[in-house]
Short mmCIF file of C-alpha atoms and ligand atoms in Angstrom, two decimals:
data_model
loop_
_atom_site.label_atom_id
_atom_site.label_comp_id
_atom_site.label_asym_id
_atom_site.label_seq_id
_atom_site.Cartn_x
_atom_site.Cartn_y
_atom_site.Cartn_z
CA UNK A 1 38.39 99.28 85.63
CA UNK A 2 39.05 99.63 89.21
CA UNK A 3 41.98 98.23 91.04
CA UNK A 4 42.79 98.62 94.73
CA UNK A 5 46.44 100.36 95.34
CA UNK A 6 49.07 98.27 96.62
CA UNK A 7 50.86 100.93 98.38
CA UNK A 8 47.40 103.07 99.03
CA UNK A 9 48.96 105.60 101.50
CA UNK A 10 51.96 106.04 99.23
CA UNK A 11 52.21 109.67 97.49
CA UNK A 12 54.78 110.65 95.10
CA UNK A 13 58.62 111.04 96.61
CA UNK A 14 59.04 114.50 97.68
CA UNK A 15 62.13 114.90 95.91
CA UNK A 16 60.07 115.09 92.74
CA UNK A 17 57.71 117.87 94.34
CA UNK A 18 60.34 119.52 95.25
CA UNK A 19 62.38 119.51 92.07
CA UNK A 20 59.57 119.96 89.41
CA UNK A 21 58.95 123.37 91.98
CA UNK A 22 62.54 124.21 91.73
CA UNK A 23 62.89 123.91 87.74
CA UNK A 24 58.86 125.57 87.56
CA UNK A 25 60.38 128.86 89.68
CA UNK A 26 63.86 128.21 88.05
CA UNK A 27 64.77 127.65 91.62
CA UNK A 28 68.53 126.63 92.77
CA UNK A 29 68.08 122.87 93.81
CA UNK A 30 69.52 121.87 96.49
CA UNK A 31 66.47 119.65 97.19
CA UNK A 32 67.65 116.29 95.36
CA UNK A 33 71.01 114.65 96.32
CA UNK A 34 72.80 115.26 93.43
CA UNK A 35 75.69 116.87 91.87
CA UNK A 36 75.57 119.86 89.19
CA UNK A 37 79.16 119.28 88.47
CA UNK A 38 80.74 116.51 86.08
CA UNK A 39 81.70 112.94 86.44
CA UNK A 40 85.77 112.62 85.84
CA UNK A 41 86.17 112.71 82.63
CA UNK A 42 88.45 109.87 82.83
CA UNK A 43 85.60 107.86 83.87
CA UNK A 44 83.53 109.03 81.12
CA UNK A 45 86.00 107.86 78.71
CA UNK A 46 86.54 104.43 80.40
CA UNK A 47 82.91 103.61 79.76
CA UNK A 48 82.99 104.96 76.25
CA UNK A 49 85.98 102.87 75.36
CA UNK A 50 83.97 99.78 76.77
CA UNK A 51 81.40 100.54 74.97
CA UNK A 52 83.38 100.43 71.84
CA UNK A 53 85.33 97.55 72.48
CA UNK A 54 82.24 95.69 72.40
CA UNK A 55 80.92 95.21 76.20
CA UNK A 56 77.15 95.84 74.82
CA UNK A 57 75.58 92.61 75.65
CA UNK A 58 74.10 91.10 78.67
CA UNK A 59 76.58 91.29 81.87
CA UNK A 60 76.91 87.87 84.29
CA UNK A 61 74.06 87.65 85.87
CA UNK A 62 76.13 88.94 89.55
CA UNK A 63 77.83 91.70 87.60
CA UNK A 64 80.84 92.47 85.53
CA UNK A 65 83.82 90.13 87.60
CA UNK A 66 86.60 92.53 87.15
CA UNK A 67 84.02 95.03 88.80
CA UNK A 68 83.39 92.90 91.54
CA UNK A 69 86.82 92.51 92.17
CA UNK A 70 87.63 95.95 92.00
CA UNK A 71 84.85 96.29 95.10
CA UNK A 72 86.33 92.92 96.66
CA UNK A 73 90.16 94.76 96.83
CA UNK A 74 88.49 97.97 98.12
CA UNK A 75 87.15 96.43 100.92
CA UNK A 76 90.24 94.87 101.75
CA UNK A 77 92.21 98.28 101.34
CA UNK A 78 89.58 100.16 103.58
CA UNK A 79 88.29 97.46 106.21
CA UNK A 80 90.95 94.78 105.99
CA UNK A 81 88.13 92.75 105.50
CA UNK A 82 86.77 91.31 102.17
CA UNK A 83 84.27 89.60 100.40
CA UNK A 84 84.16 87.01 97.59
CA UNK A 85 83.55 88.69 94.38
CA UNK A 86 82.42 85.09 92.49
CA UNK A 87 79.84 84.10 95.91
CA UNK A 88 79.49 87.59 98.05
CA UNK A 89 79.27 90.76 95.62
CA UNK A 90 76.47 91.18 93.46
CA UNK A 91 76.03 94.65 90.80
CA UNK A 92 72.70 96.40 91.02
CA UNK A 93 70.44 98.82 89.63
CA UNK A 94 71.59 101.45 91.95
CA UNK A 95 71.43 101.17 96.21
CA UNK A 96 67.25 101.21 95.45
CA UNK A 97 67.57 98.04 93.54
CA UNK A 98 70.00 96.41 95.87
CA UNK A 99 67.45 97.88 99.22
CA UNK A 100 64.54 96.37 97.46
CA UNK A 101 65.69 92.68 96.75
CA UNK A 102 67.57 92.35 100.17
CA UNK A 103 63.69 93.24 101.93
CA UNK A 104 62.07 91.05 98.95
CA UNK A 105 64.57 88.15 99.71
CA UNK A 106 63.79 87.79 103.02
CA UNK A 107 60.58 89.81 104.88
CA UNK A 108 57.30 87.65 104.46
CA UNK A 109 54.28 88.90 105.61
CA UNK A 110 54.08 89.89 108.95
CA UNK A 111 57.28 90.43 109.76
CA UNK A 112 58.89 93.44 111.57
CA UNK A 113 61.19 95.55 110.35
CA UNK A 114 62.90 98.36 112.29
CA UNK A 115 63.55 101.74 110.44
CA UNK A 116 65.07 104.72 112.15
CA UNK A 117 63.68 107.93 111.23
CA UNK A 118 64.16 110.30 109.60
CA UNK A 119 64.77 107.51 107.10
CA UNK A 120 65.56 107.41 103.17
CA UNK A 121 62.30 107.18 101.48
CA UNK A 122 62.71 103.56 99.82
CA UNK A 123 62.81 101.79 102.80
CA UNK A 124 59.35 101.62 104.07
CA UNK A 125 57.47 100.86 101.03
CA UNK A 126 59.72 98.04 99.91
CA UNK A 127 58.91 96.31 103.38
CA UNK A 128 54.76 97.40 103.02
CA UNK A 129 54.72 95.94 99.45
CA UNK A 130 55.94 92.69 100.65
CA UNK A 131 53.38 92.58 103.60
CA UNK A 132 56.30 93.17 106.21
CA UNK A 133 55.53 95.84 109.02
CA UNK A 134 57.43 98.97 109.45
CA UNK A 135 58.21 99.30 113.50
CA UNK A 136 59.77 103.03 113.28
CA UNK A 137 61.82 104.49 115.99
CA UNK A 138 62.06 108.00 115.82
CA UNK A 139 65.20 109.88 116.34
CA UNK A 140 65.52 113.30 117.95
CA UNK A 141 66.88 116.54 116.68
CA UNK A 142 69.41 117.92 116.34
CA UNK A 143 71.76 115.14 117.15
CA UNK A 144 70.12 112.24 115.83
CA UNK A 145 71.41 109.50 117.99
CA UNK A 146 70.10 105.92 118.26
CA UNK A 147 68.75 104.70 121.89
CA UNK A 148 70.04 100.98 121.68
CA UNK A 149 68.14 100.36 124.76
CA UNK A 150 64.89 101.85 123.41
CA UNK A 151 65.52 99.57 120.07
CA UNK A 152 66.17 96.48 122.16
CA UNK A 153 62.45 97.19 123.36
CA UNK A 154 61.05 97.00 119.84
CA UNK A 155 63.01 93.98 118.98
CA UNK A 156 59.90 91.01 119.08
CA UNK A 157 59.59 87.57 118.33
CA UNK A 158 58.31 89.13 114.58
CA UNK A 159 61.58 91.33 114.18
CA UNK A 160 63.49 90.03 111.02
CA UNK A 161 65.17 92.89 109.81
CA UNK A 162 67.07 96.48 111.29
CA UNK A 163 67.43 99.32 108.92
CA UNK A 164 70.52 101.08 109.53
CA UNK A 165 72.17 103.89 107.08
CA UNK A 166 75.49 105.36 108.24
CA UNK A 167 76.38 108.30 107.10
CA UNK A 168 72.62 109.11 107.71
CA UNK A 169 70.39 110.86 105.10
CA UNK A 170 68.83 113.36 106.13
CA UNK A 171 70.84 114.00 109.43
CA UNK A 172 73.99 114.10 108.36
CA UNK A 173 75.52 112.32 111.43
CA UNK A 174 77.35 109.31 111.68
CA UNK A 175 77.08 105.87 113.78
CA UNK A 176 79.97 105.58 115.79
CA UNK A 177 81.79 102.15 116.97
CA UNK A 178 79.95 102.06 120.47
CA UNK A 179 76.49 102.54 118.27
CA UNK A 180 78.13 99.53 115.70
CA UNK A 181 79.15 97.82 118.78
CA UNK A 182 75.65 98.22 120.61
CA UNK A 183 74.05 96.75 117.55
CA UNK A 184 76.26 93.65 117.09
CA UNK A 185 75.66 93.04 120.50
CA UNK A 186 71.68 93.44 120.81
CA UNK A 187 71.42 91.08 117.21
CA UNK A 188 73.69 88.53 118.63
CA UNK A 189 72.56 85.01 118.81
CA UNK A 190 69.40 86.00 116.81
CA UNK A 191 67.39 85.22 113.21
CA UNK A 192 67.66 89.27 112.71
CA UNK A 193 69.14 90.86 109.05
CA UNK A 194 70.48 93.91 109.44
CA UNK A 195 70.67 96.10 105.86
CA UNK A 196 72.90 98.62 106.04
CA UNK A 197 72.96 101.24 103.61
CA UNK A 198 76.04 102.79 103.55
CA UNK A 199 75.81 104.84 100.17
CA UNK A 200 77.91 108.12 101.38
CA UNK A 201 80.42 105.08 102.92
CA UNK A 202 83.49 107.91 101.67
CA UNK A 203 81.86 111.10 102.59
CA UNK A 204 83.14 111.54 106.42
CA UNK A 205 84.24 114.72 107.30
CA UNK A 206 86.32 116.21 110.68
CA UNK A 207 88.78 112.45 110.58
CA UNK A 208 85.96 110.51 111.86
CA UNK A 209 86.08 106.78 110.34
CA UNK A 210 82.89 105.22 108.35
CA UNK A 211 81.79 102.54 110.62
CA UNK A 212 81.24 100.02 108.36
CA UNK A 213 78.82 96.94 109.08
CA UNK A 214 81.67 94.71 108.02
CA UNK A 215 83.96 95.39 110.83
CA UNK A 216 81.85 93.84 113.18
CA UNK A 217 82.68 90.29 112.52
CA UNK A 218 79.28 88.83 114.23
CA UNK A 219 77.38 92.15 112.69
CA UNK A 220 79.04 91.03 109.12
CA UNK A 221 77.80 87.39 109.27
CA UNK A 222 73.85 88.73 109.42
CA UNK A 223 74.79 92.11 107.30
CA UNK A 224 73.88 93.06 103.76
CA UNK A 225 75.52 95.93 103.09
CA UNK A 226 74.91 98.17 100.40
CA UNK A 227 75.92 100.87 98.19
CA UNK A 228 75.92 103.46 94.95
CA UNK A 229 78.49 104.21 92.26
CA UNK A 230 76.19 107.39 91.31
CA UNK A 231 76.93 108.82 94.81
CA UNK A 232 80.36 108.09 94.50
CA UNK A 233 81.35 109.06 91.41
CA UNK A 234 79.23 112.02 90.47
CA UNK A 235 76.71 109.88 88.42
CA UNK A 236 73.51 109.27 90.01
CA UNK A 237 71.95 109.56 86.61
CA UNK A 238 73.91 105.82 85.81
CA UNK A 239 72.08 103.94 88.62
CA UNK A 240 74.37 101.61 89.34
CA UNK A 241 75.22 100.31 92.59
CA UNK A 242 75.86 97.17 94.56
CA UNK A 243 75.10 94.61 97.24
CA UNK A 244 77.64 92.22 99.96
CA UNK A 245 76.84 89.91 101.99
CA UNK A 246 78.18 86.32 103.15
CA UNK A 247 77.39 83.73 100.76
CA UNK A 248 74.08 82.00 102.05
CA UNK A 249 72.53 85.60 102.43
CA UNK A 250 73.37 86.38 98.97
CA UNK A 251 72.29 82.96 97.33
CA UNK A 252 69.16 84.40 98.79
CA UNK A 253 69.56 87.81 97.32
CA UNK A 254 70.52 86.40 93.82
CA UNK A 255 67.25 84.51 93.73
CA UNK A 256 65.14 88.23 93.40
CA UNK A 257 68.04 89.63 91.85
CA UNK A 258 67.98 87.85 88.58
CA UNK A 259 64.31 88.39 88.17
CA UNK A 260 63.94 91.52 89.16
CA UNK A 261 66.72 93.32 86.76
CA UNK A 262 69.09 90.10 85.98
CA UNK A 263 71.82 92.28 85.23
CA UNK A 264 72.98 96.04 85.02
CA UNK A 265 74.06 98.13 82.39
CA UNK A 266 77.59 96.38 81.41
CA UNK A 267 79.41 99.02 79.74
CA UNK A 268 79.26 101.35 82.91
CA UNK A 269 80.45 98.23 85.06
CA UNK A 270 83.36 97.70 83.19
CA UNK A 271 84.17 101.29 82.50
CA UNK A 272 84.06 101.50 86.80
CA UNK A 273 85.85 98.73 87.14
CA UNK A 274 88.89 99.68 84.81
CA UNK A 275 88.18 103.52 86.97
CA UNK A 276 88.47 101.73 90.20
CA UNK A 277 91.73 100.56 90.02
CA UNK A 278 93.44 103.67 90.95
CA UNK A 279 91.97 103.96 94.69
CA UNK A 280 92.35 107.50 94.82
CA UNK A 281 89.36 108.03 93.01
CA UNK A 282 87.32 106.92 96.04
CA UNK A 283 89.62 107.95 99.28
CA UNK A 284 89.77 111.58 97.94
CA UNK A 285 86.42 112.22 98.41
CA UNK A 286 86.25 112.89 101.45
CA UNK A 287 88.19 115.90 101.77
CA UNK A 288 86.47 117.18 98.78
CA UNK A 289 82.98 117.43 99.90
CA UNK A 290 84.44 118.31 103.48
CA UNK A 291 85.47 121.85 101.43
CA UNK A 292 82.36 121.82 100.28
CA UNK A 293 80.82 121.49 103.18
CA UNK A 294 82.95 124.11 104.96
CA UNK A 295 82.49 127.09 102.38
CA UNK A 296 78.52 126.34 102.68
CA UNK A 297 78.52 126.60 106.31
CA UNK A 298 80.95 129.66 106.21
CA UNK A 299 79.33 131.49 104.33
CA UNK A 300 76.14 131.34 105.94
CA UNK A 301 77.50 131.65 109.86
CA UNK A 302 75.87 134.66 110.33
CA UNK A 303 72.85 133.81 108.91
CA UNK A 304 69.87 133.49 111.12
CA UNK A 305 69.77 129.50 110.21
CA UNK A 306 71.21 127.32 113.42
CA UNK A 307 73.22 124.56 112.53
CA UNK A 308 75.58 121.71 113.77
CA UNK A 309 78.10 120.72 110.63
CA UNK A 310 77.06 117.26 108.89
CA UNK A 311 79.61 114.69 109.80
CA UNK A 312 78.93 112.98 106.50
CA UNK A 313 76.56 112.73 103.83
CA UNK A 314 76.57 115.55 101.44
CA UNK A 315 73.64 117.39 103.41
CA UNK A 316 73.30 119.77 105.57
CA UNK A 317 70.43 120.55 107.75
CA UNK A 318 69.55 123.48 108.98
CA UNK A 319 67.22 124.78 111.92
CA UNK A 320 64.70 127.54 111.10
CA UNK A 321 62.86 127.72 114.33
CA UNK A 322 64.61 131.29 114.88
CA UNK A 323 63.02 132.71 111.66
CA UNK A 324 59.04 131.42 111.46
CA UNK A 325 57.10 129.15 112.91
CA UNK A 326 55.54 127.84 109.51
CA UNK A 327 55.19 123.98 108.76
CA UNK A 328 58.76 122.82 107.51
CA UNK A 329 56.92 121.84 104.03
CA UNK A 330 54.89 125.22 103.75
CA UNK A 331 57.89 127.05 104.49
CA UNK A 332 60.44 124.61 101.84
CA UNK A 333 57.55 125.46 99.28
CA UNK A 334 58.08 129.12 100.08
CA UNK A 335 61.54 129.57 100.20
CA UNK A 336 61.57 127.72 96.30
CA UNK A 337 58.59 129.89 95.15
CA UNK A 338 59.44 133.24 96.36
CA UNK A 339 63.12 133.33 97.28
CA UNK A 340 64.82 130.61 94.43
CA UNK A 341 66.01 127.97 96.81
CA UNK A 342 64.48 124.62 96.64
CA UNK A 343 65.72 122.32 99.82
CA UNK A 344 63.78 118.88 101.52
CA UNK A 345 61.98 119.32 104.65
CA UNK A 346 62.87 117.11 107.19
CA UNK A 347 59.14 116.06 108.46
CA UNK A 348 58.56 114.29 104.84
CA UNK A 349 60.96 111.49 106.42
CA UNK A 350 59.94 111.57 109.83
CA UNK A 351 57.25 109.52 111.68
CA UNK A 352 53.80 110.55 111.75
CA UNK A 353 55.42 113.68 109.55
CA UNK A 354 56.99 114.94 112.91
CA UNK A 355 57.96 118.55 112.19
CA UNK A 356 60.77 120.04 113.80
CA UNK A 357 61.53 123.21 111.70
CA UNK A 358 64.52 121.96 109.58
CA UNK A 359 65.26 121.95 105.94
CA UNK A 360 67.89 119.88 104.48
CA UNK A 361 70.31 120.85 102.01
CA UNK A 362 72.45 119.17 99.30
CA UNK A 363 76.20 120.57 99.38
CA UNK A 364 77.14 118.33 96.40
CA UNK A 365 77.15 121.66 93.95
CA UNK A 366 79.93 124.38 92.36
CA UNK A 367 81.42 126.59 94.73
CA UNK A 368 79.38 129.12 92.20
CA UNK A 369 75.80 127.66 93.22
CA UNK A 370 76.91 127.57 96.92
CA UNK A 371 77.81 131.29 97.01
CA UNK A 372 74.18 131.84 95.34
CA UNK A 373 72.49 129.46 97.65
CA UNK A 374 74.21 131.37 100.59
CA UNK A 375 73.50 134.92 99.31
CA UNK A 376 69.62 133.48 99.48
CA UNK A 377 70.00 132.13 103.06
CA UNK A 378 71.93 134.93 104.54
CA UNK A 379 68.69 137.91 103.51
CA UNK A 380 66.16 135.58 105.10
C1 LIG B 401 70.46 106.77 102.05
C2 LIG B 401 70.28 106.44 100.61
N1 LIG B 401 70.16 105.17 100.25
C3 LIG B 401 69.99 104.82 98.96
C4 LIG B 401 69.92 105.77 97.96
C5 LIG B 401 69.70 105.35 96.55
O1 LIG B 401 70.89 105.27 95.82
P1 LIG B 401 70.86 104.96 94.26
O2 LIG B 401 70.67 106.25 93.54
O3 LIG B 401 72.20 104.34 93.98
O4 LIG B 401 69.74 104.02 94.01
C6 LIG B 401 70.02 107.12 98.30
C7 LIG B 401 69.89 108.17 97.27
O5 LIG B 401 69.64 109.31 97.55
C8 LIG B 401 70.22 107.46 99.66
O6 LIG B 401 70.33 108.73 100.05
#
C-alpha cells in the first residue's frame, strides 16, 4: 500500500536523535529538557494516596475541579488576575496536547500563523497538519529580541494566530512588558489568537518578572495561554499540563479537547492539586534553577564557549564560533560521540535551518552532572 505523508517534510524531533546518540555513546544529556533529579517526594506520595483512595476512573471531561482551582488561586496569587476553573481552565495531556487543540480549534486552511524562531518544535506541524501556513520571523542571535514593527509587516488579512513562548526555548531570554505591551497593541481591534506558551512561567532568573499574557487585559481577552506540570514539578515523564483562556475561546478548545484525549490521567491531577496548595512549591523555583544556572556558567567562565546567562528557561546556549567553524549539528553530533556531551543545536529550530554556531544546553541536572558537563566543556 502506498499512502502520501501528511506532514511529508517532517523528520523525527531532534531531541530523539540526539538522545538515542547520547544513551548509544553513554553520553551526559543535556540535549532533552529534562531533569535527572527526583520529583518531591511529597508529590509522589500525594498521587499514590489518590490512587488508593480510589481516583482511578475517568476525570471530568475539563479536568480534576479541585485541580483547576488550585491553577485558578495561583493565578490570582501571581497575576492578581484569574480565571474560572468550571468555564476557563481546562487539564491536558501535557503543553503539546494543550498547543495542538488551541491550533486545531481554530486555524482552517489557509490561514497564517506567525511563529518566532528559533521556535519549540510542536508548533509548526500542528498548524501544517491542519492546512494553516507557518509565516516565520526569524530572530537574531545572541539576544533574541522580537521586531514588533517587522511583525506588524507580516500581520495580513490571512493572519489568525501569533505564536509567542516567554521564557523562550531555545534562547533563554524573556519578553519584557514593552514587548507584551507592543503585542497587545499591534492585535488590538483584530480577529488574531495569540497562544502563548508559557511552560518555564516560574523559571526567571536575575528578579526579572514572567510577563504573563494575562496581564494584558486586551492581550488576555484573545490569549490562550498554556502550560506543563512536568516542567514544573520535575515530571515531564507525567505529561500533564493545562490550557486558559476566556470562556468563548475555550468552549472552542473543549470541542477538540474531548475528542482528542477527553480527559487526563486523574490520579496525577488530584495528587497536584492536593500538592498545589502549599504555593511554595511553585514560587521557589525560581531561585533554584537560578543556582543551577549560576554554578553551570561558573564553572565554565573560562572556557572558550561565549555566552550571555539565560534569563529563564532551564537552558543555556552557548556560542562556539571561537572554537570551529563546523555545522552546529555536525559539531552537537561530535561533541556526544567523541567527547560524552550530548546538547541541541540551535539551527534544528531555526528557519531555513539558519546556523549560527550555538548549542543549547539543559541546566535542569545534579550539581554532580553539571561539574561533569563542565569538566567536558572547559578541555574543548
Ligand atoms: C516551549 C515548550 N512548550 C511546550 C513544551 C511541551 O511541554 P509538555 O511536556 O508539557 O508537553 C515544551 C517541552 O519541552 C517546551 O519547551
Amino acid at each position: 500500500m502506498k499512502h502520501l505523508s501528511k506532514l511529508p517534510n517532517i523528520e523525527t524531533t531532534i531531541f530523539t536523535v540526539m538522545s538515542g546518540l547520547a544513551n548509544k555513546h553513554q553520553a551526559i544529556n543535556l540535549s532533552q529538557g529534562f531533569p535527572n533529579f527526583k520529583s518531591d517526594q511529597k508529590l509522589i506520595d500525594l498521587v499514590s494516596k489518590a490512587m488508593n483512595s480510589g481516583f482511578n476512573q475517568y476525570a471530568l471531561m475539563p479536568g480534576n475541579m479541585e485541580l483547576r482551582e488550585a491553577i485558578s488561586k495561583k493565578f490570582d496569587l501571581l497575576y492578581g488576575n484569574s480565571y474560572h476553573p468550571e468555564t476557563e481552565i481546562t487539564i491536558t495531556a501535557g503543553a503539546t496536547q494543550a498547543i495542538y487543540d488551541v491550533i486545531t480549534a481554530f486555524i482552517r486552511a489557509e490561514d497564517e500563523v506567525i511563529i518566532f524562531k528559533p521556535a519549540y518544535d510542536c508548533y509548526e506541524p500542528s498548524v501544517l497538519i491542519n492546512g494553516g501556513k507557518p509565516v516565520s520571523i526569524q530572530l537574531e542571535s545572541p539576544n533574541y529580541q522580537v521586531n514588533w514593527e517587522e511583525m506588524k509587516q507580516k500581520i495580513t488579512s490571512k493572519t489568525k494566530m501569533i505564536i509567542v513562548n516567554t521564557p523562550h526555548n531555545p534562547s533563554g531570554t524573556i519578553l519584557s512588558k514593552t514587548d507584551m505591551l507592543q503585542l497587545q497593541e499591534i492585535t488590538k481591534n483584530t480577529n488574531i489568537i495569540v497562544l502563548s506558551d508559557e511552560v518555564y512561567e516560574h523559571m526567571v532568573f536575575d528578579d526579572e518578572k514572567h510577563q504573563s499574557a494575562c496581564l494584558f487585559p486586551d492581550l488576555k481577552s484573545r490569549s490562550f495561554i498554556v502550560a506543563s506540570f512536568g516542567k514544573t514539578f520535575h515530571n515531564t515523564g507525567w505529561k500533564t499540563g493545562y490550557c486558559c483562556a476566556p470562556k468563548e475561546l475555550m468552549e472552542e478548545f473543549r470541542k477538540i479537547h474531548q475528542f482528542n484525549v477527553f480527559s487526563v490521567n486523574h490520579p496525577v491531577q488530584k495528587g497536584l492539586a492536593d500538592y498545589m496548595q502549599d504555593p511554595n512549591t511553585y514560587l521557589e523555583l525560581s531561585g533554584f534553577f537560578q543556582e543551577k544556572r549560576d554554578l553551570f556558567l561558573s564553572l565554565i567562565k573560562d572556557s572558550k564557549f561565549k555566552f550571555k546567562p539565560s534569563q529563564g528557561t532551564y537552558f543555556q546556549v552557548l556560542d562556539y564560533s571561537g572554537i570551529t567553524q563546523e555545522n552546529d549539528v555536525d559539531f552537537a553530533k561530535r561533541l556526544t560521540i567523541e567527547n560524552g556531551l550530548a546538547s541541541i543545536p540551535l539551527s534544528v529550530f531555526n528557519e531555513n535551518k539558519l546556523d549560527n554556531k550555538v548549542l543549547r544546553f539543559c541546566f535542569a541536572k545534579t550539581d554532580e552532572t553539571l561539574k561533569k558537563a563542565a569538566d567536558i566543556l572547559n578541555k574543548i
